[in-house]
Amino acid sequence: CSKGAVVRPVSMAESDAHDDWTERYRPQSTRELEGNDTQRKRIRNWLTGWEKGLPDKRGMLLSGPPGVGKTSLATAIATDMGWDVIELNASDQRNAAAIRRASTGSANHFTFNIDGTFSSNPNRRTLILLDEVDHLSGTFRQASEERIEATLSARVDAEEKKNTLRGDSGGKAELFRLLENTKQPVLLTCNDPMRLWGRGSSWRSTRDRFSRLAEVVEFNRVSESALRRIANRVLVAEDVSADAIAIDRLVTSNPGDIRALV
């Protein structure tokens, strides 16, 4: 790729600004989405169904390899529909208390302020998005209500702090509870469903129980033509020209991973 013949050092501020291109070029609306058209329609139809009442399955699991746009697709559709999104990703603590805090806020049509407090927003729906749920650690054993309440409490004394939940403790069990009781749509993403079910002898019963509560949508790798459109969109935005052969090599060496391409 070239931009004239001048090469200059990049300042620290510029480097920071370009650190996360996946966020910089994350689709902001469905017009910018590429690939998995059938899956996109299923998600939109499911979310539209929520505007008519509670559906039979209150959750949806988007399953597929990393980088194919599962999270981007979900947030872009929610944005187009004017919905709020509460997201818990793999870098957050996702124990029973954290999941309940997110679900309680959305069920009451609250949204999060920057400082972590809630603000009322009664005229908008909320999509609860839990990213990479196959990375939730631990078993499906439920945490005690006492420990959940202690963790949810804004102030706990030293003795109570010993009983608070850390990491993903109780998160899987709370996920089932959320799917059974939520009044707002819950959308989950995962790369490998088997990591979520567990690889023990009870994985089939866990999968079947989960499937009764959430619709499973399988995502595919993105086509080369879609990857070319994405690459050209980024290049145009950056005002950078590229040789056609270079773009071809970039695309043909990519396994359909949008994030890696960007």
XYZ file of N, CA and C in Angstrom:
786
model
N 0.846 -1.186 0.000
C 0.000 0.000 0.000
C 0.880 1.234 0.000
N 0.405 2.304 -0.610
C 1.215 3.515 -0.663
C 0.348 4.738 -0.513
N 0.973 5.799 -0.029
C 0.300 7.083 0.061
C 1.355 8.122 -0.275
N 1.591 8.337 -1.592
C 2.702 9.172 -2.014
C 4.006 8.442 -1.773
N 5.080 9.199 -1.664
C 6.392 8.588 -1.479
C 7.034 9.026 -0.176
N 6.244 9.657 0.678
C 6.795 10.206 1.918
C 6.502 9.269 3.074
N 7.510 8.946 3.850
C 7.344 8.143 5.048
C 7.787 8.983 6.233
N 6.960 9.095 7.249
C 7.323 9.889 8.415
C 7.009 9.116 9.681
N 7.680 9.435 10.784
C 7.388 8.750 12.040
C 5.952 9.018 12.476
N 5.371 8.050 13.169
C 4.019 8.201 13.706
C 4.116 8.608 15.167
N 3.415 9.665 15.534
C 3.458 10.137 16.913
C 2.751 9.162 17.840
N 3.018 9.295 19.164
C 2.366 8.417 20.130
C 0.858 8.576 20.084
N 0.395 9.829 19.944
C -1.058 10.076 19.906
C -1.684 9.404 18.695
N -0.994 9.510 17.533
C -1.519 8.864 16.324
C -1.506 7.357 16.472
N -0.467 6.824 17.092
C -0.386 5.378 17.298
C -1.539 4.893 18.148
N -1.843 5.623 19.232
C -2.954 5.243 20.104
C -4.274 5.292 19.353
N -4.420 6.315 18.488
C -5.676 6.486 17.754
C -5.911 5.355 16.779
N -4.828 4.697 16.317
C -4.957 3.629 15.317
C -4.822 2.243 15.944
N -4.714 2.175 17.279
C -4.449 0.905 17.937
C -5.503 -0.147 17.609
N -6.786 0.213 17.751
C -7.838 -0.774 17.604
C -8.678 -0.481 16.372
N -8.217 -0.942 15.222
C -8.944 -0.712 13.983
C -10.244 -1.510 13.941
N -10.304 -2.613 14.684
C -11.548 -3.396 14.672
C -12.700 -2.578 15.235
N -12.427 -1.713 16.206
C -13.472 -0.835 16.741
C -13.696 0.341 15.791
N -12.605 0.861 15.252
C -12.710 2.014 14.352
C -13.586 1.689 13.145
N -13.471 0.473 12.634
C -14.233 0.091 11.448
C -15.316 -0.941 11.750
N -15.763 -0.986 12.995
C -16.910 -1.824 13.311
C -18.152 -1.232 12.653
N -18.969 -2.036 11.965
C -20.168 -1.503 11.300
C -21.088 -0.781 12.289
N -21.508 0.410 11.902
C -22.397 1.201 12.747
C -23.868 1.003 12.378
N -24.124 0.399 11.239
C -25.496 0.118 10.813
C -25.471 -1.112 9.921
N -26.655 -1.649 9.642
C -26.736 -2.863 8.825
C -26.291 -2.622 7.390
N -26.274 -1.358 6.940
C -25.817 -1.055 5.586
C -24.335 -1.396 5.406
N -23.596 -1.435 6.495
C -22.155 -1.676 6.423
C -21.799 -3.141 6.672
N -22.790 -3.987 6.881
C -22.526 -5.391 7.180
C -22.228 -6.176 5.906
N -21.412 -7.201 6.047
C -21.079 -8.063 4.920
C -21.193 -9.524 5.353
N -21.768 -10.350 4.490
C -21.832 -11.783 4.736
C -22.946 -12.200 5.672
N -23.229 -13.499 5.702
C -24.222 -14.118 6.590
C -25.585 -13.425 6.505
N -26.064 -13.226 5.279
C -27.337 -12.529 5.070
C -28.518 -13.267 5.691
N -28.551 -14.594 5.543
C -29.653 -15.376 6.113
C -29.669 -15.264 7.627
N -28.497 -15.352 8.231
C -28.397 -15.235 9.684
C -28.860 -13.844 10.141
N -28.507 -12.834 9.376
C -28.905 -11.469 9.706
C -30.428 -11.329 9.733
N -31.097 -11.943 8.752
C -32.558 -11.886 8.710
C -33.176 -12.591 9.914
N -32.597 -13.724 10.302
C -33.127 -14.456 11.457
C -33.024 -13.626 12.737
N -31.908 -12.929 12.896
C -31.731 -12.096 14.089
C -32.730 -10.946 14.091
N -32.875 -10.281 12.950
C -33.808 -9.160 12.884
C -35.244 -9.640 13.120
N -35.628 -10.759 12.531
C -36.983 -11.275 12.741
C -37.220 -11.610 14.206
N -36.201 -12.179 14.861
C -36.329 -12.519 16.282
C -36.492 -11.264 17.124
N -35.682 -10.243 16.854
C -35.791 -9.000 17.613
C -37.102 -8.283 17.336
N -37.535 -8.304 16.089
C -38.818 -7.685 15.747
C -39.961 -8.376 16.485
N -39.834 -9.706 16.650
C -40.857 -10.449 17.381
C -41.018 -9.976 18.821
N -39.941 -9.468 19.415
C -40.016 -8.956 20.790
C -40.923 -7.731 20.905
N -41.080 -7.017 19.810
C -41.934 -5.829 19.841
C -43.414 -6.203 19.876
N -43.701 -7.504 19.647
C -45.088 -7.977 19.678
C -45.397 -8.736 20.961
N -44.383 -8.993 21.776
C -44.581 -9.747 23.016
C -43.417 -10.691 23.257
N -43.523 -11.485 24.317
C -42.448 -12.413 24.659
C -42.449 -13.608 23.706
N -41.321 -13.884 23.050
C -41.256 -15.044 22.150
C -41.098 -16.337 22.946
N -41.238 -17.461 22.269
C -41.067 -18.760 22.930
C -39.647 -18.916 23.460
N -38.667 -18.461 22.677
C -37.274 -18.517 23.110
C -36.771 -17.098 23.326
N -36.387 -16.805 24.560
C -36.019 -15.439 24.903
C -34.540 -15.140 24.672
N -33.802 -16.145 24.232
C -32.385 -15.957 23.945
C -32.045 -16.412 22.545
N -30.899 -15.937 22.065
C -30.381 -16.393 20.780
C -28.871 -16.513 20.908
N -28.338 -17.656 20.459
C -26.906 -17.908 20.505
C -26.346 -17.849 19.093
N -25.418 -16.917 18.868
C -24.737 -16.810 17.583
C -23.437 -17.590 17.693
N -23.344 -18.657 16.929
C -22.201 -19.568 17.032
C -21.420 -19.568 15.726
N -20.099 -19.478 15.829
C -19.279 -19.520 14.628
C -17.862 -19.091 14.908
N -16.980 -19.241 13.931
C -15.566 -18.925 14.141
C -15.361 -17.454 14.470
N -14.243 -17.116 15.112
C -13.992 -15.721 15.474
C -13.779 -14.852 14.240
N -14.170 -13.585 14.366
C -13.892 -12.617 13.313
C -14.872 -12.566 12.171
N -16.010 -13.299 12.253
C -16.959 -13.305 11.135
C -18.062 -12.258 11.303
N -18.014 -11.488 12.395
C -18.954 -10.374 12.554
C -20.171 -10.653 13.404
N -20.108 -11.630 14.290
C -21.285 -11.976 15.101
C -21.703 -10.792 15.994
N -20.759 -10.266 16.751
C -21.072 -9.156 17.662
C -21.412 -7.893 16.885
N -20.650 -7.620 15.832
C -20.903 -6.418 15.027
C -22.296 -6.453 14.419
N -22.707 -7.624 13.937
C -24.023 -7.764 13.335
C -25.120 -7.470 14.354
N -24.962 -8.021 15.553
C -25.976 -7.840 16.595
C -26.112 -6.377 17.003
N -24.984 -5.720 17.228
C -25.043 -4.324 17.681
C -25.528 -3.397 16.564
N -25.174 -3.704 15.311
C -25.623 -2.865 14.202
C -27.134 -2.949 14.028
N -27.686 -4.154 14.141
C -29.143 -4.307 14.032
C -29.846 -3.581 15.179
N -29.331 -3.729 16.404
C -29.925 -3.048 17.550
C -29.879 -1.533 17.358
N -28.769 -1.031 16.825
C -28.643 0.411 16.580
C -29.663 0.877 15.558
N -29.816 0.120 14.475
C -30.792 0.482 13.442
C -32.211 0.491 13.999
N -32.476 -0.378 14.970
C -33.817 -0.459 15.548
C -34.018 0.545 16.675
N -32.957 1.290 17.022
C -33.063 2.286 18.078
C -33.057 1.696 19.473
N -32.439 0.530 19.628
C -32.396 -0.135 20.930
C -31.092 0.192 21.654
N -31.139 0.139 22.976
C -29.930 0.214 23.784
C -29.287 -1.169 23.845
N -27.996 -1.200 24.085
C -27.264 -2.465 24.209
C -26.458 -2.452 25.505
N -26.659 -3.466 26.330
C -25.819 -3.682 27.506
C -24.945 -4.884 27.202
N -23.638 -4.674 27.196
C -22.717 -5.733 26.767
C -21.782 -6.152 27.890
N -21.683 -7.457 28.073
C -20.670 -8.038 28.957
C -19.780 -8.908 28.082
N -18.490 -8.576 28.002
C -17.610 -9.368 27.150
C -16.639 -10.191 27.979
N -15.793 -10.925 27.281
C -14.924 -11.892 27.954
C -13.919 -11.241 28.887
N -13.641 -9.950 28.703
C -12.674 -9.274 29.564
C -13.307 -8.786 30.873
N -14.639 -8.824 30.961
C -15.337 -8.411 32.182
C -15.490 -9.591 33.128
N -15.701 -9.262 34.418
C -16.164 -10.298 35.333
C -17.601 -10.631 34.946
N -17.888 -11.912 34.810
C -19.241 -12.307 34.398
C -19.762 -13.356 35.361
N -19.626 -13.055 36.641
C -20.169 -13.951 37.656
C -21.673 -13.737 37.751
N -22.306 -14.489 38.653
C -23.765 -14.430 38.783
C -24.253 -13.019 39.086
N -23.515 -12.289 39.925
C -23.940 -10.940 40.304
C -23.838 -9.972 39.133
N -22.758 -10.066 38.357
C -22.578 -9.167 37.216
C -23.668 -9.377 36.173
N -23.999 -10.631 35.880
C -25.046 -10.925 34.910
C -26.403 -10.461 35.431
N -26.648 -10.661 36.723
C -27.932 -10.215 37.280
C -28.033 -8.699 37.283
N -26.943 -8.020 37.563
C -26.970 -6.556 37.565
C -27.335 -6.026 36.182
N -26.733 -6.605 35.155
C -27.029 -6.175 33.785
C -28.474 -6.480 33.418
N -28.943 -7.674 33.764
C -30.297 -8.069 33.383
C -31.349 -7.304 34.166
N -31.078 -6.985 35.431
C -32.030 -6.222 36.237
C -32.177 -4.814 35.702
N -31.071 -4.209 35.313
C -31.137 -2.868 34.749
C -31.943 -2.827 33.479
N -31.722 -3.784 32.578
C -32.432 -3.777 31.307
C -33.895 -4.129 31.469
N -34.198 -5.003 32.407
C -35.591 -5.406 32.608
C -36.448 -4.239 33.065
N -35.807 -3.274 33.723
C -36.537 -2.094 34.185
C -36.354 -0.910 33.233
N -35.879 -1.206 32.014
C -35.670 -0.171 30.999
C -34.706 0.898 31.487
N -33.638 0.475 32.160
C -32.586 1.387 32.568
C -31.394 1.208 31.645
N -30.598 2.259 31.540
C -29.338 2.155 30.816
C -28.224 2.631 31.728
N -26.990 2.275 31.386
C -25.850 2.654 32.199
C -25.329 4.026 31.814
N -25.076 4.876 32.818
C -24.346 6.106 32.593
C -22.858 5.806 32.599
N -22.050 6.782 32.204
C -20.603 6.597 32.161
C -20.054 6.271 33.541
N -20.654 6.852 34.579
C -20.139 6.628 35.936
C -20.641 5.326 36.551
N -21.375 4.534 35.771
C -21.831 3.236 36.264
C -23.207 3.261 36.898
N -23.814 4.439 37.068
C -25.156 4.522 37.631
C -26.180 4.290 36.529
N -27.451 4.115 36.951
C -28.511 3.877 35.986
C -29.254 5.174 35.673
N -29.773 5.288 34.467
C -30.667 6.389 34.140
C -31.906 5.814 33.473
N -33.062 6.391 33.778
C -34.311 5.869 33.259
C -34.453 6.171 31.769
N -34.929 5.214 31.029
C -35.161 5.380 29.595
C -36.326 4.485 29.205
N -37.550 4.855 29.602
C -38.693 3.935 29.504
C -39.180 3.652 28.098
N -38.764 4.438 27.098
C -39.314 4.280 25.762
C -38.442 3.466 24.826
N -37.362 2.896 25.339
C -36.452 2.127 24.493
C -36.305 0.721 25.038
N -36.188 -0.221 24.109
C -35.885 -1.592 24.507
C -34.385 -1.742 24.676
N -34.008 -2.793 25.375
C -32.593 -3.050 25.630
C -32.246 -4.469 25.203
N -31.159 -4.598 24.477
C -30.613 -5.892 24.110
C -29.475 -6.218 25.068
N -29.581 -7.358 25.752
C -28.508 -7.817 26.628
C -27.586 -8.691 25.799
N -26.333 -8.290 25.666
C -25.377 -8.996 24.824
C -24.251 -9.553 25.688
N -24.124 -10.875 25.685
C -23.026 -11.543 26.382
C -22.117 -12.161 25.336
N -20.924 -11.602 25.224
C -19.990 -12.018 24.185
C -19.134 -13.185 24.668
N -18.851 -14.110 23.762
C -17.946 -15.234 24.005
C -18.307 -16.001 25.286
N -19.547 -16.464 25.345
C -20.001 -17.191 26.535
C -19.313 -18.540 26.678
N -18.695 -19.030 25.592
C -17.951 -20.283 25.714
C -16.671 -20.097 26.525
N -16.309 -18.852 26.821
C -15.150 -18.576 27.669
C -15.534 -18.439 29.140
N -16.826 -18.564 29.446
C -17.239 -18.567 30.850
C -16.625 -19.777 31.545
N -15.915 -19.525 32.618
C -15.269 -20.633 33.328
C -16.205 -21.227 34.369
N -15.812 -22.351 34.917
C -16.580 -22.972 35.992
C -17.673 -23.895 35.495
N -18.449 -24.390 36.447
C -19.527 -25.328 36.162
C -20.869 -24.608 36.176
N -21.955 -25.389 36.049
C -23.293 -24.818 36.089
C -23.857 -24.804 37.520
N -23.010 -24.958 38.489
C -23.463 -24.924 39.881
C -23.881 -23.506 40.256
N -25.034 -23.392 40.871
C -25.592 -22.081 41.192
C -24.938 -21.484 42.429
N -24.649 -20.187 42.388
C -24.113 -19.483 43.553
C -25.255 -19.191 44.523
N -24.944 -19.108 45.804
C -25.976 -18.836 46.799
C -26.485 -17.408 46.668
N -27.760 -17.202 47.026
C -28.342 -15.866 46.972
C -27.614 -14.906 47.909
N -27.112 -15.422 49.032
C -26.396 -14.570 49.982
C -25.134 -13.994 49.333
N -24.403 -14.826 48.596
C -23.171 -14.349 47.953
C -23.493 -13.376 46.815
N -24.568 -13.659 46.089
C -24.964 -12.753 45.007
C -25.354 -11.397 45.574
N -26.161 -11.397 46.645
C -26.598 -10.143 47.255
C -25.425 -9.371 47.835
N -24.475 -10.074 48.440
C -23.296 -9.414 49.002
C -22.480 -8.752 47.900
N -22.379 -9.407 46.753
C -21.616 -8.849 45.641
C -22.335 -7.666 45.013
N -23.665 -7.733 44.969
C -24.448 -6.638 44.389
C -24.468 -5.408 45.278
N -24.277 -5.603 46.570
C -24.337 -4.498 47.512
C -23.220 -3.495 47.243
N -23.565 -2.236 47.291
C -22.569 -1.189 47.041
C -21.527 -1.131 48.143
N -21.939 -1.444 49.353
C -21.021 -1.389 50.489
C -21.092 -2.703 51.260
N -19.959 -3.316 51.448
C -19.899 -4.532 52.245
C -18.744 -4.403 53.216
N -18.927 -4.955 54.408
C -17.843 -4.888 55.375
C -16.808 -5.970 55.055
N -15.729 -5.970 55.817
C -14.619 -6.884 55.537
C -15.050 -8.339 55.581
N -15.947 -8.680 56.523
C -16.390 -10.060 56.654
C -17.226 -10.483 55.450
N -18.144 -9.578 55.020
C -18.991 -9.897 53.874
C -18.181 -9.991 52.579
N -17.099 -9.201 52.515
C -16.299 -9.176 51.294
C -15.699 -10.546 50.985
N -15.479 -11.327 52.028
C -14.942 -12.674 51.827
C -15.921 -13.548 51.053
N -17.214 -13.221 51.147
C -18.251 -14.031 50.504
C -18.653 -13.525 49.119
N -18.046 -12.424 48.669
C -18.430 -11.892 47.360
C -17.903 -12.776 46.237
N -18.589 -12.702 45.107
C -18.225 -13.522 43.944
C -17.111 -12.865 43.145
N -16.233 -13.673 42.613
C -15.146 -13.174 41.783
C -15.113 -13.943 40.463
N -14.465 -13.310 39.473
C -14.337 -13.977 38.179
C -15.687 -14.319 37.576
N -15.848 -15.563 37.148
C -17.101 -16.012 36.511
C -17.933 -16.901 37.431
N -17.665 -16.855 38.722
C -18.330 -17.754 39.668
C -19.848 -17.650 39.584
N -20.488 -18.785 39.348
C -21.952 -18.833 39.265
C -22.520 -18.266 37.987
N -21.649 -17.848 37.053
C -22.121 -17.187 35.842
C -22.941 -18.073 34.932
N -22.532 -19.327 34.753
C -23.257 -20.228 33.862
C -24.666 -20.521 34.382
N -24.780 -20.750 35.669
C -26.101 -21.023 36.245
C -26.998 -19.790 36.137
N -26.427 -18.615 36.376
C -27.202 -17.377 36.272
C -27.624 -17.125 34.836
N -26.837 -17.601 33.892
C -27.192 -17.472 32.483
C -28.481 -18.226 32.184
N -28.613 -19.437 32.714
C -29.855 -20.191 32.557
C -31.025 -19.449 33.199
N -30.799 -18.932 34.393
C -31.853 -18.201 35.110
C -32.295 -16.979 34.299
N -31.332 -16.291 33.705
C -31.640 -15.117 32.890
C -32.489 -15.499 31.687
N -32.113 -16.561 30.987
C -32.856 -16.978 29.796
C -34.274 -17.412 30.133
N -34.476 -17.942 31.318
C -35.805 -18.394 31.731
C -36.711 -17.241 32.133
N -36.137 -16.132 32.646
C -36.952 -15.094 33.270
C -36.892 -13.720 32.611
N -35.982 -13.522 31.665
C -35.773 -12.182 31.123
C -37.014 -11.610 30.443
N -37.181 -10.316 30.573
C -38.236 -9.590 29.857
C -37.643 -8.790 28.704
N -36.345 -8.968 28.476
C -35.650 -8.313 27.371
C -34.852 -9.368 26.607
N -34.609 -9.160 25.317
C -33.883 -10.153 24.524
C -32.442 -10.324 25.000
N -31.999 -11.561 25.053
C -30.635 -11.889 25.456
C -29.939 -12.535 24.265
N -28.880 -11.908 23.803
C -28.144 -12.418 22.662
C -26.745 -12.817 23.119
N -26.357 -14.039 22.785
C -25.080 -14.600 23.209
C -24.244 -14.920 21.981
N -22.932 -14.817 22.114
C -22.058 -15.251 21.031
C -21.066 -16.269 21.567
N -20.637 -17.170 20.695
C -19.604 -18.130 21.080
C -18.878 -18.614 19.838
N -17.642 -19.047 20.035
C -16.861 -19.630 18.948
C -17.011 -21.153 18.916
N -17.076 -21.769 20.097
C -17.118 -23.229 20.206
C -18.183 -23.632 21.229
N -19.377 -24.031 20.778
C -20.454 -24.382 21.713
C -20.078 -25.486 22.693
N -19.210 -26.404 22.267
C -18.831 -27.506 23.158
C -18.138 -27.008 24.421
N -17.451 -25.887 24.320
C -16.824 -25.320 25.512
C -17.879 -24.823 26.491
N -19.027 -24.399 25.946
C -20.121 -23.944 26.812
C -20.843 -25.129 27.429
N -21.163 -26.139 26.631
C -21.882 -27.294 27.173
C -21.014 -28.053 28.176
N -19.705 -28.065 27.959
C -18.822 -28.889 28.765
C -18.564 -30.205 28.042
N -17.443 -30.803 28.299
C -17.077 -32.017 27.574
C -17.253 -33.280 28.425
N -17.972 -33.139 29.534
C -18.254 -34.292 30.369
C -19.419 -35.094 29.827
N -19.847 -36.072 30.591
C -20.904 -36.981 30.132
C -22.269 -36.297 30.036
N -22.436 -35.138 30.684
C -23.755 -34.485 30.709
C -23.888 -33.381 29.670
N -22.956 -33.291 28.716
C -22.990 -32.168 27.781
C -24.258 -32.153 26.926
N -24.788 -33.350 26.579
C -25.992 -33.392 25.743
C -27.199 -32.818 26.475
N -27.353 -33.156 27.733
C -28.498 -32.636 28.493
C -28.369 -31.126 28.680
N -27.144 -30.647 28.870
C -26.921 -29.201 28.987
C -27.270 -28.500 27.682
N -26.820 -29.085 26.564
C -27.133 -28.512 25.252
C -28.635 -28.490 25.013
N -29.338 -29.575 25.333
C -30.777 -29.654 25.090
C -31.534 -28.659 25.967
N -31.107 -28.527 27.217
C -31.747 -27.558 28.105
C -31.554 -26.140 27.570
N -30.351 -25.873 27.104
C -30.048 -24.555 26.557
C -30.866 -24.298 25.296
N -30.986 -25.304 24.432
C -31.696 -25.145 23.167
C -33.183 -24.882 23.368
N -33.722 -25.321 24.497
C -35.133 -25.029 24.789
C -35.340 -23.555 25.127
N -34.275 -22.865 25.528
C -34.380 -21.473 25.967
C -33.854 -20.480 24.935
N -32.977 -20.942 24.044
C -32.331 -20.029 23.095
C -32.247 -20.652 21.711
N -32.535 -19.852 20.717
C -32.386 -20.275 19.328
C -30.906 -20.209 18.953
N -30.422 -21.224 18.278
C -29.011 -21.278 17.897
C -28.878 -20.934 16.408
N -28.027 -19.956 16.110
C -27.801 -19.520 14.731
C -26.327 -19.731 14.406
N -26.057 -20.538 13.379
C -24.690 -20.852 12.983
C -24.184 -19.838 11.947
N -23.024 -19.264 12.209
C -22.413 -18.303 11.288
C -21.358 -18.988 10.419
N -21.195 -18.475 9.203
C -20.210 -19.007 8.257
C -19.066 -18.024 8.054
N -17.963 -18.528 7.513
C -16.871 -17.652 7.118
C -17.347 -16.694 6.028
N -16.762 -15.509 5.972
C -17.167 -14.494 5.003
C -16.503 -14.774 3.656
N -17.224 -14.512 2.568
C -16.728 -14.796 1.221
C -15.610 -13.831 0.824
N -14.845 -14.218 -0.201
C -13.753 -13.369 -0.676
C -14.285 -12.053 -1.249
N -15.420 -12.095 -1.924
C -15.978 -10.853 -2.484
C -16.352 -9.875 -1.369
N -16.886 -10.400 -0.271
C -17.227 -9.533 0.872
C -15.958 -8.969 1.497
N -14.912 -9.793 1.596
C -13.646 -9.318 2.160
C -13.047 -8.198 1.303
N -13.161 -8.311 -0.016
C -12.643 -7.260 -0.896
C -13.384 -5.946 -0.663
N -14.694 -6.024 -0.495
C -15.470 -4.805 -0.262
C -15.052 -4.152 1.054
N -14.830 -4.968 2.070
C -14.418 -4.434 3.368
C -13.031 -3.794 3.273
N -12.100 -4.487 2.600
C -10.745 -3.955 2.443
C -10.768 -2.619 1.709
N -11.534 -2.548 0.638
C -11.605 -1.301 -0.132
C -12.255 -0.180 0.671
N -13.234 -0.524 1.508
C -13.889 0.486 2.340
C -12.896 1.102 3.326
N -12.050 0.256 3.923
C -11.047 0.758 4.867
C -10.020 1.627 4.144
N -9.570 1.173 2.979
C -8.573 1.928 2.220
C -9.099 3.294 1.805
N -10.346 3.346 1.359
C -10.945 4.621 0.971
C -11.034 5.554 2.179
N -11.449 5.000 3.313
C -11.572 5.814 4.521
C -10.232 6.371 4.969
N -9.160 5.599 4.748
C -7.816 6.032 5.147
C -7.113 6.835 4.047
N -7.783 7.015 2.887
C -7.203 7.727 1.756
C -5.883 7.085 1.327
N -5.907 5.760 1.212
C -4.726 4.992 0.831
C -5.038 4.201 -0.441
N -4.108 4.222 -1.400
C -4.289 3.435 -2.618
C -3.590 2.091 -2.453
N -4.021 1.101 -3.226
C -3.430 -0.232 -3.116
C -3.417 -0.909 -4.468
N -2.373 -1.666 -4.724
C -2.276 -2.447 -5.944
C -3.287 -3.594 -5.902
N -3.934 -3.860 -7.020
C -4.966 -4.901 -7.069
C -4.414 -6.271 -6.691
N -3.171 -6.526 -7.081
C -2.557 -7.820 -6.744
C -2.351 -7.937 -5.241
N -1.991 -6.826 -4.609
C -1.794 -6.842 -3.154
C -3.107 -7.143 -2.434
N -4.195 -6.534 -2.903
C -5.503 -6.793 -2.299
C -5.901 -8.250 -2.509
N -5.628 -8.762 -3.703
C -5.962 -10.152 -3.997
C -5.219 -11.101 -3.061
N -3.938 -10.843 -2.831
C -3.161 -11.694 -1.923
C -3.672 -11.587 -0.491
N -4.021 -10.363 -0.115
C -4.541 -10.151 1.244
C -5.822 -10.955 1.465
N -6.701 -10.930 0.475
C -7.998 -11.589 0.594
C -7.868 -13.105 0.499
N -7.094 -13.595 -0.479
C -7.009 -15.045 -0.680
C -6.257 -15.750 0.450
N -5.441 -15.028 1.186
C -4.730 -15.640 2.314
C -5.529 -15.565 3.607
N -6.713 -14.932 3.538
C -7.544 -14.759 4.731
C -8.628 -15.844 4.772
N -8.829 -16.500 5.926
C -9.809 -17.592 6.001
C -11.246 -17.132 6.249
N -11.593 -15.910 5.814
C -12.953 -15.417 6.044
C -13.113 -14.733 7.387
N -12.013 -14.185 7.912
C -11.985 -13.539 9.224
C -11.932 -12.032 9.030
N -13.066 -11.343 9.226
C -13.143 -9.901 9.001
C -12.204 -9.158 9.933
N -12.173 -9.551 11.186
C -11.337 -8.848 12.159
C -9.860 -8.933 11.778
N -9.405 -10.103 11.347
C -8.016 -10.260 10.935
C -7.728 -9.417 9.697
N -8.674 -9.347 8.777
C -8.502 -8.546 7.567
C -8.307 -7.082 7.912
N -9.166 -6.547 8.753
C -9.094 -5.131 9.123
C -7.808 -4.848 9.881
